[in-house]
Amino acid sequence: MKYDFITIGGTTYDISFFTDQGVLIDNASDILRQKLLAFESGAKIKVDKFHYSFGGGAANAAACLANFGLRVACIAPIGNDDRGKLIKKNLQKRGINTSLIKKINNEESGSSFILISPDGERIIFAQRGANNKLVIGEKEIANLKKTKAIYIASLAGNWQANLKKIFSTVGPQGPQVFWNPGMTQLLGGVSKISKYLKKTTVFACNKDEALSLVVNSEEYKKTSHQVLNDTEKLIKIIHSFGPKIVVITLGKEGAVVYDGHQVVAREIIKERKTVDTTGVGDIFNSSFAAGWTLFDGNIDQALQLSLRNAAAKVAHIGAQNSLIKI
C-alpha cells in the first residue's frame, strides 16, 4: 500500500493533572529558559483533576493527518505492556495503519506526566521508555521509499543513525519531508543535521527550539540575544541552513513562515478559553503538512488550516481530541 504520509517518532500514554499552585517566574536573562513555573520545595501540591489520553509526536501527527482523509501509517515503538496495547488500539480506531508499530519486549511504553496551569499552559515530564528503541530497518525503509511524504517528529534513542536511514529514501523522485525535530536533534547545532535540512521541504519548530538550533551553531554562538530574539532574522537564519520552507510557532503570538521570498505572519485564532496546550505544536505542524499537500503548496491556506486546528485543540484536553475533520 502506498501511503500519503508516514509519521516517525514516539507514542505515549499521557496523564494530565491540573493545579493552580504554581508561580510563574520571569527569567528573561536566560534566552533558552525565559519563563519558569515554581512550586514550594517540600510542599504537598493540591491537584484539581486528572485526565488520561494519548500523545507522542508521531502519534499526534498521524491522528491529525488521518482526520483530513489522508492514508497514514506510523513508525514508532511501544512496550510489551497494557499501555502499549491501548496506544495501538487508539491509532487503529483513528484509521491509522499500525503495521509499522513495533512492540519492544522488556520495555515500558512511553509515558508523560503533564502539569497544566489554569491558563492552559503546560510542563511535560516525559519518560521515553520504548521510544528509545526506535530502529529504522529494511521493512521501514521499503515503506518510506513508497510513501508520498514523511513526517518526522522528535526522535529518541539512536536518532542520528535513524535520520541517516530516513533521509536515504529522499531524493528528486522520493518523498517530501516535513520535519518537526525534538530538542535532542537541535542542541548539537546545525552541523549535526545540515545535510538533512537541505533535503527538507518544511522545517517546523517553536521559537525556543529555533533559538536552541541557532545558538548551538558555531557561526552564531556569539550573536547577541537582541538579534536572535527578532523572529524575522531568526527564521531567515534557519532558512539559510537549507530547508525549502521554515515555520516558527510563537505560542499566543501566532506563527511565522518563510519561503526564501517573503515572511508570512499570522495571529492565533482565539478560543473562548484555552484549556490545554499539550500537543498543539504537533497539531499545528502536521496540519501545515496536510494543508501544504491538500492545497498544492499554498502557504496561506496551509497556515490558515494550521491555526484553525490549533485553536480547536487548545479548547479541549488531550493532544488528539476534537480536531478538525475533512
CSV table of N, CA and C in Angstrom, one decimal, residues 118-259:
chain,number,residue,atom,x,y,z
A,118,PRO,N,-3.8,27.0,35.2
A,118,PRO,CA,-5.2,27.5,34.9
A,118,PRO,C,-5.3,28.1,33.5
A,119,ASP,N,-4.2,28.7,33.0
A,119,ASP,CA,-4.3,29.3,31.7
A,119,ASP,C,-4.1,28.4,30.5
A,120,GLY,N,-4.0,27.1,30.8
A,120,GLY,CA,-3.8,26.0,29.8
A,120,GLY,C,-2.4,25.7,29.4
A,121,GLU,N,-1.4,26.5,29.9
A,121,GLU,CA,0.0,26.2,29.6
A,121,GLU,C,0.4,25.0,30.4
A,122,ARG,N,1.5,24.3,29.9
A,122,ARG,CA,1.8,23.0,30.5
A,122,ARG,C,3.3,22.8,30.5
A,123,ILE,N,3.7,21.9,31.5
A,123,ILE,CA,5.1,21.4,31.5
A,123,ILE,C,5.0,19.9,31.5
A,124,ILE,N,5.8,19.3,30.6
A,124,ILE,CA,5.7,17.9,30.4
A,124,ILE,C,6.9,17.2,31.0
A,125,PHE,N,6.6,16.1,31.8
A,125,PHE,CA,7.7,15.3,32.3
A,125,PHE,C,7.6,14.0,31.5
A,126,ALA,N,8.5,13.7,30.6
A,126,ALA,CA,8.4,12.6,29.7
A,126,ALA,C,9.4,11.5,30.0
A,127,GLN,N,8.8,10.3,30.0
A,127,GLN,CA,9.6,9.1,30.2
A,127,GLN,C,9.5,8.4,28.8
A,128,ARG,N,10.7,8.3,28.2
A,128,ARG,CA,10.7,7.8,26.8
A,128,ARG,C,10.4,6.3,26.7
A,129,GLY,N,10.9,5.5,27.6
A,129,GLY,CA,10.6,4.1,27.6
A,129,GLY,C,11.0,3.5,26.2
A,130,ALA,N,10.0,2.7,25.6
A,130,ALA,CA,10.3,2.0,24.4
A,130,ALA,C,10.6,3.0,23.2
A,131,ASN,N,10.3,4.2,23.3
A,131,ASN,CA,10.6,5.2,22.3
A,131,ASN,C,12.1,5.3,22.0
A,132,ASN,N,12.9,5.0,23.1
A,132,ASN,CA,14.4,5.0,22.9
A,132,ASN,C,14.9,3.9,22.0
A,133,LYS,N,14.0,2.9,21.7
A,133,LYS,CA,14.4,1.7,20.9
A,133,LYS,C,13.9,1.8,19.5
A,134,LEU,N,13.6,3.0,19.0
A,134,LEU,CA,13.2,3.2,17.6
A,134,LEU,C,14.3,2.8,16.7
A,135,VAL,N,14.0,1.9,15.8
A,135,VAL,CA,15.0,1.5,14.8
A,135,VAL,C,14.4,1.5,13.4
A,136,ILE,N,15.0,2.1,12.5
A,136,ILE,CA,14.6,2.1,11.1
A,136,ILE,C,15.3,1.0,10.4
A,137,GLY,N,14.6,-0.1,10.1
A,137,GLY,CA,15.1,-1.2,9.4
A,137,GLY,C,14.7,-1.4,8.0
A,138,GLU,N,14.9,-2.5,7.4
A,138,GLU,CA,14.6,-2.7,6.0
A,138,GLU,C,13.2,-2.6,5.7
A,139,LYS,N,12.3,-3.1,6.5
A,139,LYS,CA,10.9,-3.0,6.3
A,139,LYS,C,10.4,-1.5,6.3
A,140,GLU,N,10.9,-0.8,7.2
A,140,GLU,CA,10.6,0.7,7.3
A,140,GLU,C,11.1,1.4,6.1
A,141,ILE,N,12.3,1.1,5.7
A,141,ILE,CA,12.9,1.8,4.5
A,141,ILE,C,12.1,1.5,3.3
A,142,ALA,N,11.7,0.3,3.1
A,142,ALA,CA,10.9,-0.1,1.9
A,142,ALA,C,9.6,0.7,1.8
A,143,ASN,N,9.0,0.8,3.0
A,143,ASN,CA,7.7,1.6,3.0
A,143,ASN,C,8.0,3.1,2.8
A,144,LEU,N,9.1,3.6,3.4
A,144,LEU,CA,9.4,5.0,3.2
A,144,LEU,C,9.6,5.4,1.8
A,145,LYS,N,10.2,4.5,1.0
A,145,LYS,CA,10.5,4.7,-0.4
A,145,LYS,C,9.2,4.9,-1.2
A,146,LYS,N,8.2,4.3,-0.7
A,146,LYS,CA,6.9,4.3,-1.5
A,146,LYS,C,5.9,5.4,-1.1
A,147,THR,N,6.1,6.0,0.1
A,147,THR,CA,5.2,7.0,0.6
A,147,THR,C,5.3,8.3,-0.2
A,148,LYS,N,4.3,9.1,-0.2
A,148,LYS,CA,4.4,10.4,-0.8
A,148,LYS,C,5.1,11.4,0.1
A,149,ALA,N,4.9,11.3,1.4
A,149,ALA,CA,5.5,12.2,2.3
A,149,ALA,C,5.9,11.6,3.6
A,150,ILE,N,6.9,12.1,4.2
A,150,ILE,CA,7.4,11.6,5.6
A,150,ILE,C,7.2,12.8,6.5
A,151,TYR,N,6.7,12.5,7.7
A,151,TYR,CA,6.6,13.5,8.8
A,151,TYR,C,7.5,13.0,9.9
A,152,ILE,N,8.5,13.7,10.2
A,152,ILE,CA,9.5,13.3,11.3
A,152,ILE,C,9.2,14.2,12.5
A,153,ALA,N,8.9,13.5,13.6
A,153,ALA,CA,8.7,14.2,14.9
A,153,ALA,C,10.0,14.0,15.7
A,154,SER,N,9.9,14.4,17.0
A,154,SER,CA,11.1,14.2,17.8
A,154,SER,C,11.5,12.8,17.9
A,155,LEU,N,12.8,12.5,17.8
A,155,LEU,CA,13.3,11.2,17.8
A,155,LEU,C,14.2,10.9,19.1
A,156,ALA,N,13.9,9.8,19.7
A,156,ALA,CA,14.7,9.4,20.9
A,156,ALA,C,15.7,8.3,20.5
A,157,GLY,N,16.5,7.9,21.4
A,157,GLY,CA,17.4,6.8,21.1
A,157,GLY,C,18.5,7.1,20.1
A,158,ASN,N,18.8,6.2,19.2
A,158,ASN,CA,19.9,6.4,18.3
A,158,ASN,C,19.4,7.2,17.1
A,159,TRP,N,19.1,8.5,17.3
A,159,TRP,CA,18.4,9.3,16.3
A,159,TRP,C,19.3,9.6,15.1
A,160,GLN,N,20.6,9.7,15.3
A,160,GLN,CA,21.5,10.0,14.2
A,160,GLN,C,21.5,8.9,13.2
A,161,ALA,N,21.6,7.7,13.6
A,161,ALA,CA,21.5,6.5,12.7
A,161,ALA,C,20.2,6.4,12.0
A,162,ASN,N,19.1,6.7,12.8
A,162,ASN,CA,17.8,6.7,12.2
A,162,ASN,C,17.5,7.8,11.1
A,163,LEU,N,18.0,9.0,11.4
A,163,LEU,CA,17.9,10.1,10.5
A,163,LEU,C,18.6,9.7,9.2
A,164,LYS,N,19.8,9.1,9.3
A,164,LYS,CA,20.6,8.8,8.1
A,164,LYS,C,19.8,7.8,7.2
A,165,LYS,N,19.1,6.8,7.8
A,165,LYS,CA,18.3,5.9,7.1
A,165,LYS,C,17.1,6.5,6.5
A,166,ILE,N,16.4,7.3,7.3
A,166,ILE,CA,15.2,8.0,6.8
A,166,ILE,C,15.5,8.8,5.5
A,167,PHE,N,16.6,9.7,5.6
A,167,PHE,CA,16.9,10.6,4.5
A,167,PHE,C,17.6,9.8,3.3
A,168,SER,N,18.0,8.6,3.5
A,168,SER,CA,18.5,7.8,2.4
A,168,SER,C,17.4,7.5,1.4
A,169,THR,N,16.1,7.6,1.8
A,169,THR,CA,15.0,7.4,0.9
A,169,THR,C,14.5,8.6,0.2
A,170,VAL,N,15.1,9.8,0.5
A,170,VAL,CA,14.7,11.1,0.0
A,170,VAL,C,15.6,11.5,-1.2
A,171,GLY,N,14.9,11.8,-2.3
A,171,GLY,CA,15.7,12.2,-3.5
A,171,GLY,C,14.7,13.0,-4.4
A,172,PRO,N,15.2,13.3,-5.6
A,172,PRO,CA,14.3,14.0,-6.6
A,172,PRO,C,13.0,13.4,-6.8
A,173,GLN,N,13.0,12.0,-6.8
A,173,GLN,CA,11.7,11.3,-7.1
A,173,GLN,C,11.1,10.7,-5.8
A,174,GLY,N,11.8,11.0,-4.7
A,174,GLY,CA,11.4,10.4,-3.4
A,174,GLY,C,10.4,11.2,-2.7
A,175,PRO,N,10.0,10.8,-1.5
A,175,PRO,CA,9.0,11.6,-0.7
A,175,PRO,C,9.5,12.9,-0.2
A,176,GLN,N,8.5,13.8,0.0
A,176,GLN,CA,8.8,15.1,0.6
A,176,GLN,C,8.9,14.9,2.1
A,177,VAL,N,9.7,15.7,2.8
A,177,VAL,CA,10.0,15.6,4.2
A,177,VAL,C,9.4,16.8,4.9
A,178,PHE,N,8.6,16.6,5.9
A,178,PHE,CA,8.1,17.6,6.9
A,178,PHE,C,8.7,17.2,8.2
A,179,TRP,N,9.5,18.1,8.7
A,179,TRP,CA,10.4,17.8,9.9
A,179,TRP,C,10.1,18.7,11.1
A,180,ASN,N,9.6,18.2,12.2
A,180,ASN,CA,9.4,18.9,13.4
A,180,ASN,C,10.3,18.2,14.5
A,181,PRO,N,11.6,18.6,14.5
A,181,PRO,CA,12.5,17.9,15.4
A,181,PRO,C,12.3,18.1,16.9
A,182,GLY,N,12.9,17.3,17.6
A,182,GLY,CA,13.0,17.4,19.1
A,182,GLY,C,14.2,18.2,19.5
A,183,MET,N,14.2,18.6,20.8
A,183,MET,CA,15.3,19.4,21.3
A,183,MET,C,16.7,18.6,21.2
A,184,THR,N,16.6,17.3,21.3
A,184,THR,CA,17.8,16.5,21.2
A,184,THR,C,18.5,16.7,19.8
A,185,GLN,N,17.7,16.8,18.8
A,185,GLN,CA,18.3,17.0,17.5
A,185,GLN,C,18.8,18.4,17.3
A,186,LEU,N,18.3,19.3,18.0
A,186,LEU,CA,18.7,20.7,17.8
A,186,LEU,C,19.9,21.2,18.6
A,187,LEU,N,20.1,20.5,19.8
A,187,LEU,CA,21.2,21.0,20.7
A,187,LEU,C,22.6,20.9,20.1
A,188,GLY,N,22.7,20.0,19.2
A,188,GLY,CA,24.1,19.9,18.6
A,188,GLY,C,24.4,20.9,17.5
A,189,GLY,N,23.4,21.8,17.3
A,189,GLY,CA,23.6,22.8,16.3
A,189,GLY,C,23.4,22.3,14.8
A,190,VAL,N,23.6,23.2,13.9
A,190,VAL,CA,23.3,22.9,12.5
A,190,VAL,C,24.3,21.9,11.9
A,191,SER,N,25.5,21.8,12.5
A,191,SER,CA,26.5,20.9,11.9
A,191,SER,C,26.0,19.4,12.0
A,192,LYS,N,25.2,19.1,12.9
A,192,LYS,CA,24.8,17.7,13.1
A,192,LYS,C,23.7,17.3,12.1
A,193,ILE,N,22.9,18.3,11.6
A,193,ILE,CA,21.8,18.0,10.8
A,193,ILE,C,21.8,18.7,9.5
A,194,SER,N,22.8,19.4,9.1
A,194,SER,CA,22.9,20.3,7.9
A,194,SER,C,22.5,19.5,6.7
A,195,LYS,N,23.1,18.4,6.5
A,195,LYS,CA,22.9,17.6,5.2
A,195,LYS,C,21.4,17.2,5.1
A,196,TYR,N,20.7,17.0,6.2
A,196,TYR,CA,19.3,16.7,6.1
A,196,TYR,C,18.4,17.9,5.9
A,197,LEU,N,18.8,19.0,6.5
A,197,LEU,CA,18.0,20.2,6.3
A,197,LEU,C,17.9,20.6,4.8
A,198,LYS,N,18.9,20.3,4.1
A,198,LYS,CA,19.0,20.6,2.6
A,198,LYS,C,18.0,19.7,1.8
A,199,LYS,N,17.5,18.6,2.4
A,199,LYS,CA,16.6,17.7,1.8
A,199,LYS,C,15.2,17.9,2.3
A,200,THR,N,15.0,18.9,3.2
A,200,THR,CA,13.7,19.0,3.9
A,200,THR,C,12.8,20.0,3.2
A,201,THR,N,11.5,19.6,3.0
A,201,THR,CA,10.6,20.5,2.3
A,201,THR,C,10.1,21.6,3.3
A,202,VAL,N,9.6,21.1,4.5
A,202,VAL,CA,9.1,22.1,5.5
A,202,VAL,C,9.8,21.7,6.9
A,203,PHE,N,10.5,22.7,7.4
A,203,PHE,CA,11.1,22.5,8.7
A,203,PHE,C,10.4,23.4,9.7
A,204,ALA,N,9.8,22.8,10.8
A,204,ALA,CA,8.9,23.5,11.7
A,204,ALA,C,9.4,23.3,13.1
A,205,CYS,N,9.3,24.4,13.9
A,205,CYS,CA,9.7,24.3,15.3
A,205,CYS,C,9.1,25.5,16.0
A,206,ASN,N,9.1,25.5,17.4
A,206,ASN,CA,8.7,26.7,18.1
A,206,ASN,C,9.9,27.6,18.3
A,207,LYS,N,9.7,28.8,18.8
A,207,LYS,CA,10.8,29.8,18.9
A,207,LYS,C,11.9,29.3,19.8
A,208,ASP,N,11.6,28.7,20.9
A,208,ASP,CA,12.6,28.2,21.8
A,208,ASP,C,13.5,27.2,21.1
A,209,GLU,N,12.9,26.3,20.3
A,209,GLU,CA,13.6,25.3,19.6
A,209,GLU,C,14.5,26.0,18.5
A,210,ALA,N,13.9,27.0,17.8
A,210,ALA,CA,14.7,27.7,16.8
A,210,ALA,C,15.9,28.3,17.4
A,211,LEU,N,15.8,29.0,18.6
A,211,LEU,CA,16.9,29.6,19.3
A,211,LEU,C,17.9,28.6,19.7
A,212,SER,N,17.5,27.4,20.1
A,212,SER,CA,18.4,26.4,20.5
A,212,SER,C,19.3,25.9,19.3
A,213,LEU,N,18.7,25.7,18.2
A,213,LEU,CA,19.4,25.3,17.0
A,213,LEU,C,20.5,26.4,16.6
A,214,VAL,N,20.1,27.6,16.6
A,214,VAL,CA,21.0,28.7,16.2
A,214,VAL,C,22.1,29.0,17.2
A,215,VAL,N,21.8,29.1,18.5
A,215,VAL,CA,22.8,29.4,19.4
A,215,VAL,C,23.8,28.3,19.7
A,216,ASN,N,23.4,27.1,19.3
A,216,ASN,CA,24.3,26.0,19.4
A,216,ASN,C,25.1,25.7,18.1
A,217,SER,N,24.9,26.6,17.1
A,217,SER,CA,25.6,26.5,15.8
A,217,SER,C,26.8,27.5,15.9
A,218,GLU,N,28.0,27.0,15.5
A,218,GLU,CA,29.3,27.7,15.7
A,218,GLU,C,29.2,29.1,15.2
A,219,GLU,N,28.6,29.3,14.0
A,219,GLU,CA,28.6,30.6,13.4
A,219,GLU,C,27.9,31.7,14.2
A,220,TYR,N,26.9,31.2,15.0
A,220,TYR,CA,26.0,32.2,15.7
A,220,TYR,C,26.2,32.2,17.2
A,221,LYS,N,27.1,31.5,17.7
A,221,LYS,CA,27.3,31.4,19.2
A,221,LYS,C,27.5,32.7,19.9
A,222,LYS,N,28.1,33.7,19.2
A,222,LYS,CA,28.4,35.0,19.8
A,222,LYS,C,27.4,36.0,19.3
A,223,THR,N,26.4,35.7,18.6
A,223,THR,CA,25.4,36.6,18.2
A,223,THR,C,24.5,37.1,19.4
A,224,SER,N,24.2,38.4,19.4
A,224,SER,CA,23.5,39.0,20.5
A,224,SER,C,22.1,38.4,20.7
A,225,HIS,N,21.6,38.4,21.9
A,225,HIS,CA,20.3,38.0,22.2
A,225,HIS,C,19.2,38.9,21.5
A,226,GLN,N,19.5,40.1,21.4
A,226,GLN,CA,18.6,41.1,20.7
A,226,GLN,C,18.4,40.7,19.2
A,227,VAL,N,19.5,40.3,18.6
A,227,VAL,CA,19.3,39.9,17.2
A,227,VAL,C,18.5,38.6,17.0
A,228,LEU,N,18.9,37.6,17.9
A,228,LEU,CA,18.2,36.3,17.8
A,228,LEU,C,16.8,36.4,18.2
A,229,ASN,N,16.4,37.3,19.1
A,229,ASN,CA,15.0,37.4,19.5
A,229,ASN,C,14.1,38.0,18.5
A,230,ASP,N,14.7,38.6,17.4
A,230,ASP,CA,14.0,39.1,16.3
A,230,ASP,C,13.6,37.9,15.4
A,231,THR,N,12.3,37.6,15.4
A,231,THR,CA,11.8,36.4,14.8
A,231,THR,C,12.1,36.4,13.3
A,232,GLU,N,12.0,37.5,12.6
A,232,GLU,CA,12.2,37.6,11.2
A,232,GLU,C,13.7,37.3,10.9
A,233,LYS,N,14.6,37.8,11.7
A,233,LYS,CA,16.0,37.5,11.5
A,233,LYS,C,16.3,36.0,11.8
A,234,LEU,N,15.7,35.5,12.8
A,234,LEU,CA,15.9,34.1,13.3
A,234,LEU,C,15.4,33.1,12.2
A,235,ILE,N,14.2,33.4,11.6
A,235,ILE,CA,13.7,32.5,10.6
A,235,ILE,C,14.5,32.5,9.3
A,236,LYS,N,15.1,33.6,9.0
A,236,LYS,CA,15.9,33.7,7.8
A,236,LYS,C,17.3,33.0,8.0
A,237,ILE,N,17.8,33.1,9.2
A,237,ILE,CA,19.0,32.3,9.5
A,237,ILE,C,18.7,30.8,9.3
A,238,ILE,N,17.6,30.3,9.9
A,238,ILE,CA,17.3,28.9,9.7
A,238,ILE,C,17.1,28.5,8.3
A,239,HIS,N,16.4,29.4,7.5
A,239,HIS,CA,16.2,29.1,6.1
A,239,HIS,C,17.5,29.0,5.4
A,240,SER,N,18.5,29.8,5.8
A,240,SER,CA,19.8,29.7,5.1
A,240,SER,C,20.5,28.4,5.4
A,241,PHE,N,20.1,27.6,6.3
A,241,PHE,CA,20.6,26.3,6.6
A,241,PHE,C,20.2,25.2,5.5
A,242,GLY,N,19.1,25.6,4.7
A,242,GLY,CA,18.8,24.6,3.7
A,242,GLY,C,17.4,24.3,3.4
A,243,PRO,N,16.5,24.3,4.4
A,243,PRO,CA,15.1,23.8,4.1
A,243,PRO,C,14.4,24.7,3.1
A,244,LYS,N,13.4,24.2,2.4
A,244,LYS,CA,12.7,25.0,1.4
A,244,LYS,C,11.8,26.0,2.1
A,245,ILE,N,11.1,25.5,3.1
A,245,ILE,CA,10.2,26.4,3.9
A,245,ILE,C,10.5,26.2,5.4
A,246,VAL,N,10.4,27.3,6.1
A,246,VAL,CA,10.6,27.3,7.6
A,246,VAL,C,9.4,27.8,8.3
A,247,VAL,N,8.9,27.1,9.3
A,247,VAL,CA,7.8,27.6,10.1
A,247,VAL,C,8.2,27.7,11.5
A,248,ILE,N,8.0,28.8,12.1
A,248,ILE,CA,8.2,29.0,13.6
A,248,ILE,C,6.9,29.4,14.3
A,249,THR,N,6.5,28.6,15.2
A,249,THR,CA,5.3,28.9,16.0
A,249,THR,C,5.8,29.8,17.2
A,250,LEU,N,4.9,30.7,17.6
A,250,LEU,CA,5.2,31.7,18.6
A,250,LEU,C,4.2,31.7,19.7
A,251,GLY,N,3.6,30.5,20.0
A,251,GLY,CA,2.6,30.5,21.1
A,251,GLY,C,1.4,31.4,20.9
A,252,LYS,N,1.1,32.2,21.8
A,252,LYS,CA,0.0,33.1,21.8
A,252,LYS,C,0.1,34.2,20.7
A,253,GLU,N,1.3,34.4,20.2
A,253,GLU,CA,1.6,35.4,19.2
A,253,GLU,C,1.4,34.9,17.8
A,254,GLY,N,1.1,33.6,17.6
A,254,GLY,CA,0.8,33.1,16.3
A,254,GLY,C,1.9,32.3,15.7
A,255,ALA,N,2.2,32.5,14.4
A,255,ALA,CA,3.2,31.8,13.7
A,255,ALA,C,3.8,32.6,12.5
A,256,VAL,N,5.0,32.2,12.1
A,256,VAL,CA,5.7,32.9,11.0
A,256,VAL,C,6.2,31.8,10.0
A,257,VAL,N,6.0,32.1,8.7
A,257,VAL,CA,6.5,31.2,7.7
A,257,VAL,C,7.4,32.0,6.7
A,258,TYR,N,8.5,31.3,6.3
A,258,TYR,CA,9.4,32.0,5.3
A,258,TYR,C,9.8,31.0,4.3
A,259,ASP,N,9.6,31.4,3.0
A,259,ASP,CA,9.9,30.5,1.9
A,259,ASP,C,11.1,31.0,1.1
